[in-house]
Amino acid sequence: MDKLEEILAGCRRQERQAQEKLYRQFFPVLFALCRKFFDDKHEILTAVNNGMLRVFKNIDQFDDQKGEFFNWLYTTVRNAALTQLRDSKTQHFDYEEIKDDMRFESDENPFDRLNAADIIVYLSALPVATRRVFGLFYLDGFSIKEIGESLDISDGTVKWHLSEGRKKLKVIFEKIF
């Protein structure tokens, strides 16, 4: 197996074989990432491909002194998926707005006791809009405000999705644990 440094050097020289190796090496994790945002396989692949195009176009911006390549790659593809979501004309959210007098409390991450494969399975049980918000909050560490800005929805809507997702997962987890 080729070393990542060699593949990145080839990508900087815009060598197609190196780009293909990089794409294939990270495809499974990027597919799982984009699956948090989209249900349709075509949309998932579009998000992965758009993200990888950004990676190839901006590969010279990666600086290994600032962090690991995987983190930069993951963030770049995630941002491409969020852009695709924002630009989508068919984005619909079914929600109830959370009012200020309603409580949103949870210091507990429902995914703490699970492994990555389990998390993907349980997230897929949630409606796509709720899954997007849930993944950004619990898995990627976005704040409520950041999620609202990224998805162009109100903070109350983000809170509703988090609350709704926890309710649905609680039912699932009670059966399992």
mmCIF file with all atom_site columns, C-alpha atoms in Angstrom, residues 80-144:
data_model
loop_
_atom_site.group_PDB
_atom_site.id
_atom_site.type_symbol
_atom_site.label_atom_id
_atom_site.label_alt_id
_atom_site.label_comp_id
_atom_site.label_asym_id
_atom_site.label_entity_id
_atom_site.label_seq_id
_atom_site.pdbx_PDB_ins_code
_atom_site.Cartn_x
_atom_site.Cartn_y
_atom_site.Cartn_z
_atom_site.occupancy
_atom_site.B_iso_or_equiv
_atom_site.pdbx_formal_charge
_atom_site.auth_seq_id
_atom_site.auth_comp_id
_atom_site.auth_asym_id
_atom_site.auth_atom_id
_atom_site.pdbx_PDB_model_num
ATOM 1  C CA . ALA A 1 80  ? -19.193 20.571 0.595  1.00 0.00 ? 80  ALA A CA 1
ATOM 2  C CA . ALA A 1 81  ? -22.121 18.420 1.761  1.00 0.00 ? 81  ALA A CA 1
ATOM 3  C CA . LEU A 1 82  ? -23.499 21.310 3.828  1.00 0.00 ? 82  LEU A CA 1
ATOM 4  C CA . THR A 1 83  ? -23.185 23.618 0.828  1.00 0.00 ? 83  THR A CA 1
ATOM 5  C CA . GLN A 1 84  ? -25.024 21.101 -1.334 1.00 0.00 ? 84  GLN A CA 1
ATOM 6  C CA . LEU A 1 85  ? -27.734 20.874 1.309  1.00 0.00 ? 85  LEU A CA 1
ATOM 7  C CA . ARG A 1 86  ? -28.076 24.651 1.553  1.00 0.00 ? 86  ARG A CA 1
ATOM 8  C CA . ASP A 1 87  ? -28.212 25.013 -2.225 1.00 0.00 ? 87  ASP A CA 1
ATOM 9  C CA . SER A 1 88  ? -30.821 22.289 -2.574 1.00 0.00 ? 88  SER A CA 1
ATOM 10 C CA . LYS A 1 89  ? -34.159 23.687 -3.687 1.00 0.00 ? 89  LYS A CA 1
ATOM 11 C CA . THR A 1 90  ? -36.036 20.658 -2.355 1.00 0.00 ? 90  THR A CA 1
ATOM 12 C CA . GLN A 1 91  ? -34.910 20.957 1.249  1.00 0.00 ? 91  GLN A CA 1
ATOM 13 C CA . HIS A 1 92  ? -37.962 20.534 3.472  1.00 0.00 ? 92  HIS A CA 1
ATOM 14 C CA . PHE A 1 93  ? -38.043 20.329 7.227  1.00 0.00 ? 93  PHE A CA 1
ATOM 15 C CA . ASP A 1 94  ? -40.940 18.953 9.205  1.00 0.00 ? 94  ASP A CA 1
ATOM 16 C CA . TYR A 1 95  ? -40.719 20.445 12.654 1.00 0.00 ? 95  TYR A CA 1
ATOM 17 C CA . GLU A 1 96  ? -42.387 22.251 15.468 1.00 0.00 ? 96  GLU A CA 1
ATOM 18 C CA . GLU A 1 97  ? -40.674 25.397 16.638 1.00 0.00 ? 97  GLU A CA 1
ATOM 19 C CA . ILE A 1 98  ? -39.424 25.128 20.215 1.00 0.00 ? 98  ILE A CA 1
ATOM 20 C CA . LYS A 1 99  ? -40.581 28.042 22.318 1.00 0.00 ? 99  LYS A CA 1
ATOM 21 C CA . ASP A 1 100 ? -38.450 29.678 24.981 1.00 0.00 ? 100 ASP A CA 1
ATOM 22 C CA . ASP A 1 101 ? -40.618 28.236 27.754 1.00 0.00 ? 101 ASP A CA 1
ATOM 23 C CA . MET A 1 102 ? -39.983 24.686 26.524 1.00 0.00 ? 102 MET A CA 1
ATOM 24 C CA . ARG A 1 103 ? -36.975 22.880 27.979 1.00 0.00 ? 103 ARG A CA 1
ATOM 25 C CA . PHE A 1 104 ? -33.993 21.660 26.028 1.00 0.00 ? 104 PHE A CA 1
ATOM 26 C CA . GLU A 1 105 ? -31.733 19.804 28.396 1.00 0.00 ? 105 GLU A CA 1
ATOM 27 C CA . SER A 1 106 ? -29.283 17.046 27.745 1.00 0.00 ? 106 SER A CA 1
ATOM 28 C CA . ASP A 1 107 ? -25.708 16.790 28.827 1.00 0.00 ? 107 ASP A CA 1
ATOM 29 C CA . GLU A 1 108 ? -25.697 13.143 27.824 1.00 0.00 ? 108 GLU A CA 1
ATOM 30 C CA . ASN A 1 109 ? -24.552 12.043 24.394 1.00 0.00 ? 109 ASN A CA 1
ATOM 31 C CA . PRO A 1 110 ? -26.720 9.060  23.398 1.00 0.00 ? 110 PRO A CA 1
ATOM 32 C CA . PHE A 1 111 ? -23.870 7.683  21.275 1.00 0.00 ? 111 PHE A CA 1
ATOM 33 C CA . ASP A 1 112 ? -21.290 7.405  24.058 1.00 0.00 ? 112 ASP A CA 1
ATOM 34 C CA . ARG A 1 113 ? -21.839 3.659  24.563 1.00 0.00 ? 113 ARG A CA 1
ATOM 35 C CA . LEU A 1 114 ? -21.868 2.705  20.876 1.00 0.00 ? 114 LEU A CA 1
ATOM 36 C CA . ASN A 1 115 ? -19.266 1.957  18.247 1.00 0.00 ? 115 ASN A CA 1
ATOM 37 C CA . ALA A 1 116 ? -19.159 3.664  14.836 1.00 0.00 ? 116 ALA A CA 1
ATOM 38 C CA . ALA A 1 117 ? -21.028 0.922  12.964 1.00 0.00 ? 117 ALA A CA 1
ATOM 39 C CA . ASP A 1 118 ? -23.866 0.998  15.511 1.00 0.00 ? 118 ASP A CA 1
ATOM 40 C CA . ILE A 1 119 ? -24.129 4.776  15.304 1.00 0.00 ? 119 ILE A CA 1
ATOM 41 C CA . ILE A 1 120 ? -24.623 4.689  11.528 1.00 0.00 ? 120 ILE A CA 1
ATOM 42 C CA . VAL A 1 121 ? -27.386 2.094  11.892 1.00 0.00 ? 121 VAL A CA 1
ATOM 43 C CA . TYR A 1 122 ? -29.230 4.054  14.569 1.00 0.00 ? 122 TYR A CA 1
ATOM 44 C CA . LEU A 1 123 ? -28.837 7.373  12.773 1.00 0.00 ? 123 LEU A CA 1
ATOM 45 C CA . SER A 1 124 ? -30.392 5.863  9.664  1.00 0.00 ? 124 SER A CA 1
ATOM 46 C CA . ALA A 1 125 ? -33.552 5.215  11.724 1.00 0.00 ? 125 ALA A CA 1
ATOM 47 C CA . LEU A 1 126 ? -34.055 8.973  12.095 1.00 0.00 ? 126 LEU A CA 1
ATOM 48 C CA . PRO A 1 127 ? -35.730 11.208 9.497  1.00 0.00 ? 127 PRO A CA 1
ATOM 49 C CA . VAL A 1 128 ? -33.103 12.745 7.229  1.00 0.00 ? 128 VAL A CA 1
ATOM 50 C CA . ALA A 1 129 ? -33.447 16.316 8.553  1.00 0.00 ? 129 ALA A CA 1
ATOM 51 C CA . THR A 1 130 ? -33.172 15.134 12.157 1.00 0.00 ? 130 THR A CA 1
ATOM 52 C CA . ARG A 1 131 ? -30.243 12.881 11.245 1.00 0.00 ? 131 ARG A CA 1
ATOM 53 C CA . ARG A 1 132 ? -28.406 15.860 9.743  1.00 0.00 ? 132 ARG A CA 1
ATOM 54 C CA . VAL A 1 133 ? -28.811 17.953 12.862 1.00 0.00 ? 133 VAL A CA 1
ATOM 55 C CA . PHE A 1 134 ? -28.074 15.036 15.195 1.00 0.00 ? 134 PHE A CA 1
ATOM 56 C CA . GLY A 1 135 ? -24.867 14.121 13.375 1.00 0.00 ? 135 GLY A CA 1
ATOM 57 C CA . LEU A 1 136 ? -23.587 17.689 13.330 1.00 0.00 ? 136 LEU A CA 1
ATOM 58 C CA . PHE A 1 137 ? -24.318 18.171 17.030 1.00 0.00 ? 137 PHE A CA 1
ATOM 59 C CA . TYR A 1 138 ? -23.307 14.864 18.593 1.00 0.00 ? 138 TYR A CA 1
ATOM 60 C CA . LEU A 1 139 ? -20.737 13.519 16.157 1.00 0.00 ? 139 LEU A CA 1
ATOM 61 C CA . ASP A 1 140 ? -19.114 16.634 14.724 1.00 0.00 ? 140 ASP A CA 1
ATOM 62 C CA . GLY A 1 141 ? -19.439 18.863 17.792 1.00 0.00 ? 141 GLY A CA 1
ATOM 63 C CA . PHE A 1 142 ? -21.193 21.793 16.136 1.00 0.00 ? 142 PHE A CA 1
ATOM 64 C CA . SER A 1 143 ? -23.048 24.185 18.436 1.00 0.00 ? 143 SER A CA 1
ATOM 65 C CA . ILE A 1 144 ? -26.769 24.802 18.008 1.00 0.00 ? 144 ILE A CA 1
#
